[in-house]
Amino acid sequence: MSTPLLGVDLGGSKIEIAALAPDDGRFLLRERIATPRAGGYDAVLAAMRELIARAEATLGVQGLPLGVGIPGCLSPASGVVKGANTTLLNGRALDRDLARLLQRPVRIENDANCLAVSEAVDGAGRGARIVFAAILGTGVGAGIAIDGRAWAGPNGIAGEWGHNPAPRLAEDRGVPMPHCWCGRGRCVETVLSGPGFAADHLRHGGANLDVR
């Protein structure tokens, strides 16, 4: 069998691993777990290592090269994670830490960039030279693919829109609004993310929803 393609999606609420067949892209396996909420950065690394070990045991192949999508990016200047709404990743050399822990090469990419490339190669944007893809999840992100390749720009955040200021609607006047973890105030992410929708639902008299 050809070497499977192994990837991990590391998010604020879940970590998901998938292995694809290199010839036709079919799923060979998928598994999802909740992102640890205790234990910090080390707990996340340990959870990823366990997911990868189980996947490789199922596949019967060890030491597969790994790609990881994250809700942030590696800073071109410092090489550490920045802009991640999974804030425990910020300031960490995630690629080097995982490579050392797993004893293999690891490539890190922004999750929205991964989505944009996927849609450009064989999804809704197939055949288009430029593809913009948006993610509404635990956070809000976006990526750009040009000619089927991720375009991150000089600062690694090209296309990102989650930390632009959100407009204040008339019905919001006089209502205390959430402030973003980034410190910039009322960002788009505080309104359009899963937790943002849940908070708005609660502010307008709805039931409390556990959305992460």
Tab-separated table of C-alpha atoms in Angstrom:
chain	number	residue	atom	x	y	z
A	1	MET	CA	0.000	0.000	0.000
A	2	SER	CA	1.182	3.535	-0.767
A	3	THR	CA	2.122	5.648	2.232
A	4	PRO	CA	-1.029	7.236	3.722
A	5	LEU	CA	-1.283	11.000	4.132
A	6	LEU	CA	-1.733	11.926	7.799
A	7	GLY	CA	-3.115	15.220	9.078
A	8	VAL	CA	-4.417	16.731	12.297
A	9	ASP	CA	-6.875	19.607	12.672
A	10	LEU	CA	-6.131	21.292	16.008
A	11	GLY	CA	-8.967	23.573	17.072
A	12	GLY	CA	-10.335	25.320	20.100
A	13	SER	CA	-12.986	22.681	20.776
A	14	LYS	CA	-11.752	19.518	19.070
A	15	ILE	CA	-8.706	17.753	17.693
A	16	GLU	CA	-9.355	15.572	14.668
A	17	ILE	CA	-6.984	13.229	12.871
A	18	ALA	CA	-7.495	11.842	9.385
A	19	ALA	CA	-5.530	9.595	7.064
A	20	LEU	CA	-6.093	9.742	3.315
A	21	ALA	CA	-5.155	7.346	0.563
A	22	PRO	CA	-2.601	9.168	-1.654
A	23	ASP	CA	-3.999	7.764	-4.895
A	24	ASP	CA	-7.636	8.836	-4.662
A	25	GLY	CA	-7.938	10.874	-1.446
A	26	ARG	CA	-10.438	8.548	0.228
A	27	PHE	CA	-10.531	8.502	4.025
A	28	LEU	CA	-8.700	5.575	5.566
A	29	LEU	CA	-9.624	6.678	9.075
A	30	ARG	CA	-10.931	9.633	11.071
A	31	GLU	CA	-11.083	10.223	14.811
A	32	ARG	CA	-12.101	13.275	16.816
A	33	ILE	CA	-11.594	14.116	20.480
A	34	ALA	CA	-12.268	17.200	22.584
A	35	THR	CA	-9.358	19.600	22.946
A	36	PRO	CA	-8.153	19.224	26.551
A	37	ARG	CA	-9.433	22.000	28.789
A	38	ALA	CA	-7.010	21.242	31.612
A	39	GLY	CA	-3.288	20.667	31.588
A	40	GLY	CA	-2.414	23.447	29.173
A	41	TYR	CA	-0.056	23.151	26.246
A	42	ASP	CA	1.518	19.886	27.368
A	43	ALA	CA	-1.895	18.226	27.589
A	44	VAL	CA	-2.671	19.226	24.001
A	45	LEU	CA	0.648	17.801	22.797
A	46	ALA	CA	-0.005	14.570	24.698
A	47	ALA	CA	-3.510	14.266	23.228
A	48	MET	CA	-2.140	14.707	19.722
A	49	ARG	CA	0.562	12.113	20.309
A	50	GLU	CA	-2.054	9.613	21.518
A	51	LEU	CA	-4.295	10.258	18.498
A	52	ILE	CA	-1.386	9.764	16.129
A	53	ALA	CA	-0.254	6.571	17.879
A	54	ARG	CA	-3.741	5.081	17.610
A	55	ALA	CA	-4.044	6.049	13.961
A	56	GLU	CA	-0.709	4.516	13.037
A	57	ALA	CA	-1.535	1.343	14.951
A	58	THR	CA	-4.743	1.052	12.931
A	59	LEU	CA	-2.941	1.734	9.657
A	60	GLY	CA	-0.055	-0.550	10.508
A	61	VAL	CA	2.467	2.135	9.536
A	62	GLN	CA	4.766	4.046	11.881
A	63	GLY	CA	6.491	7.404	11.633
A	64	LEU	CA	4.291	8.994	8.956
A	65	PRO	CA	5.083	12.618	8.033
A	66	LEU	CA	2.508	14.874	9.625
A	67	GLY	CA	0.647	18.028	8.645
A	68	VAL	CA	-1.196	20.070	11.275
A	69	GLY	CA	-3.764	22.809	10.715
A	70	ILE	CA	-4.065	25.354	13.532
A	71	PRO	CA	-6.309	28.375	14.257
A	72	GLY	CA	-3.357	30.736	14.003
A	73	CYS	CA	-0.044	30.772	12.181
A	74	LEU	CA	3.691	30.464	12.684
A	75	SER	CA	5.163	33.940	12.774
A	76	PRO	CA	7.579	34.460	9.853
A	77	ALA	CA	9.653	36.635	12.180
A	78	SER	CA	9.901	34.478	15.318
A	79	GLY	CA	8.838	30.996	14.224
A	80	VAL	CA	6.345	30.672	17.083
A	81	VAL	CA	2.548	30.560	16.938
A	82	LYS	CA	0.670	33.864	16.869
A	83	GLY	CA	-2.965	34.869	16.505
A	84	ALA	CA	-4.427	31.552	17.712
A	85	ASN	CA	-7.767	31.686	19.495
A	86	THR	CA	-6.580	28.485	21.174
A	87	THR	CA	-4.467	30.932	23.122
A	88	LEU	CA	-2.262	28.366	24.870
A	89	LEU	CA	-0.561	27.848	21.492
A	90	ASN	CA	0.547	31.465	21.183
A	91	GLY	CA	4.258	32.011	21.679
A	92	ARG	CA	4.979	28.289	21.296
A	93	ALA	CA	7.244	26.649	18.722
A	94	LEU	CA	4.596	24.070	17.928
A	95	ASP	CA	6.281	22.597	14.861
A	96	ARG	CA	9.580	22.038	16.685
A	97	ASP	CA	7.898	20.756	19.840
A	98	LEU	CA	5.822	18.226	17.902
A	99	ALA	CA	8.766	17.168	15.747
A	100	ARG	CA	10.812	16.505	18.879
A	101	LEU	CA	7.955	14.712	20.636
A	102	LEU	CA	7.037	12.537	17.650
A	103	GLN	CA	10.524	12.131	16.200
A	104	ARG	CA	9.458	13.018	12.671
A	105	PRO	CA	8.981	16.005	10.332
A	106	VAL	CA	5.936	18.156	11.100
A	107	ARG	CA	4.466	20.889	8.920
A	108	ILE	CA	2.173	23.545	10.406
A	109	GLU	CA	-0.303	25.635	8.418
A	110	ASN	CA	-3.192	27.930	9.226
A	111	ASP	CA	-6.447	25.957	9.156
A	112	ALA	CA	-8.249	28.430	6.888
A	113	ASN	CA	-5.356	28.329	4.433
A	114	CYS	CA	-5.696	24.543	4.403
A	115	LEU	CA	-9.402	24.939	3.646
A	116	ALA	CA	-8.715	27.393	0.821
A	117	VAL	CA	-6.181	25.060	-0.803
A	118	SER	CA	-8.506	22.079	-0.435
A	119	GLU	CA	-11.386	23.922	-2.097
A	120	ALA	CA	-9.066	25.235	-4.830
A	121	VAL	CA	-7.649	21.811	-5.650
A	122	ASP	CA	-10.750	19.609	-5.661
A	123	GLY	CA	-13.628	21.482	-4.042
A	124	ALA	CA	-15.994	24.362	-4.728
A	125	GLY	CA	-13.170	26.558	-6.049
A	126	ARG	CA	-11.676	24.020	-8.424
A	127	GLY	CA	-10.543	25.736	-11.605
A	128	ALA	CA	-10.473	29.213	-10.046
A	129	ARG	CA	-7.110	30.955	-9.857
A	130	ILE	CA	-7.918	32.724	-6.561
A	131	VAL	CA	-10.012	31.166	-3.792
A	132	PHE	CA	-11.095	32.799	-0.520
A	133	ALA	CA	-12.326	30.465	2.230
A	134	ALA	CA	-13.901	31.431	5.571
A	135	ILE	CA	-14.139	29.414	8.779
A	136	LEU	CA	-16.820	30.053	11.400
A	137	GLY	CA	-16.089	27.798	14.372
A	138	THR	CA	-14.691	28.356	17.835
A	139	GLY	CA	-13.112	31.376	16.174
A	140	VAL	CA	-13.433	33.187	12.852
A	141	GLY	CA	-10.731	32.885	10.230
A	142	ALA	CA	-10.129	33.032	6.510
A	143	GLY	CA	-7.519	31.963	4.014
A	144	ILE	CA	-6.529	32.600	0.426
A	145	ALA	CA	-5.232	30.186	-2.192
A	146	ILE	CA	-3.639	31.416	-5.415
A	147	ASP	CA	-2.967	28.889	-8.170
A	148	GLY	CA	-3.761	26.101	-5.712
A	149	ARG	CA	-1.225	27.189	-3.090
A	150	ALA	CA	-1.739	28.955	0.234
A	151	TRP	CA	-0.937	32.647	0.165
A	152	ALA	CA	-0.070	33.819	3.660
A	153	GLY	CA	1.474	37.206	2.902
A	154	PRO	CA	4.550	38.720	4.572
A	155	ASN	CA	3.081	38.519	8.080
A	156	GLY	CA	1.465	35.100	7.748
A	157	ILE	CA	-2.105	36.395	8.102
A	158	ALA	CA	-3.244	37.330	4.582
A	159	GLY	CA	-7.016	37.099	4.245
A	160	GLU	CA	-7.733	36.945	7.972
A	161	TRP	CA	-10.795	38.942	8.935
A	162	GLY	CA	-11.817	37.720	12.394
A	163	HIS	CA	-10.123	40.583	14.193
A	164	ASN	CA	-11.530	43.417	12.159
A	165	PRO	CA	-13.987	45.530	14.180
A	166	ALA	CA	-17.570	44.277	14.002
A	167	PRO	CA	-20.279	46.859	13.263
A	168	ARG	CA	-22.618	47.692	16.131
A	169	LEU	CA	-26.249	47.117	15.250
A	170	ALA	CA	-29.013	49.443	16.390
A	171	GLU	CA	-30.463	46.810	18.741
A	172	ASP	CA	-27.070	46.474	20.436
A	173	ARG	CA	-26.980	50.075	21.669
A	174	GLY	CA	-26.790	50.178	25.425
A	175	VAL	CA	-26.107	46.433	25.637
A	176	PRO	CA	-22.699	45.451	27.058
A	177	MET	CA	-20.784	43.703	24.295
A	178	PRO	CA	-17.994	41.145	24.628
A	179	HIS	CA	-14.366	42.059	24.228
A	180	CYS	CA	-12.063	39.852	22.207
A	181	TRP	CA	-9.248	37.800	23.730
A	182	CYS	CA	-6.853	39.639	21.397
A	183	GLY	CA	-7.426	42.881	23.318
A	184	ARG	CA	-8.676	44.862	20.313
A	185	GLY	CA	-12.262	45.182	21.471
A	186	ARG	CA	-15.372	43.945	19.692
A	187	CYS	CA	-13.909	41.903	16.842
A	188	VAL	CA	-15.864	40.027	14.187
A	189	GLU	CA	-14.824	36.829	16.015
A	190	THR	CA	-16.800	37.852	19.112
A	191	VAL	CA	-19.987	38.003	17.012
A	192	LEU	CA	-19.761	35.377	14.252
A	193	SER	CA	-18.003	32.482	15.999
A	194	GLY	CA	-19.891	29.612	17.624
A	195	PRO	CA	-19.389	31.082	21.110
A	196	GLY	CA	-20.308	34.513	19.698
A	197	PHE	CA	-23.620	33.229	18.337
A	198	ALA	CA	-24.328	31.470	21.649
A	199	ALA	CA	-23.587	34.641	23.643
A	200	ASP	CA	-25.823	36.721	21.381
A	201	HIS	CA	-28.588	34.121	21.763
A	202	LEU	CA	-28.250	34.412	25.546
A	203	ARG	CA	-28.232	38.227	25.482
A	204	HIS	CA	-31.536	38.164	23.612
A	205	GLY	CA	-33.267	35.895	26.094
A	206	GLY	CA	-32.371	32.455	24.766
A	207	ALA	CA	-31.252	29.440	26.765
A	208	ASN	CA	-27.608	29.004	27.711
A	209	LEU	CA	-25.797	26.947	25.057
A	210	ASP	CA	-22.520	25.102	25.616
A	211	VAL	CA	-20.792	26.067	22.357
A	212	ARG	CA	-17.017	26.061	22.194
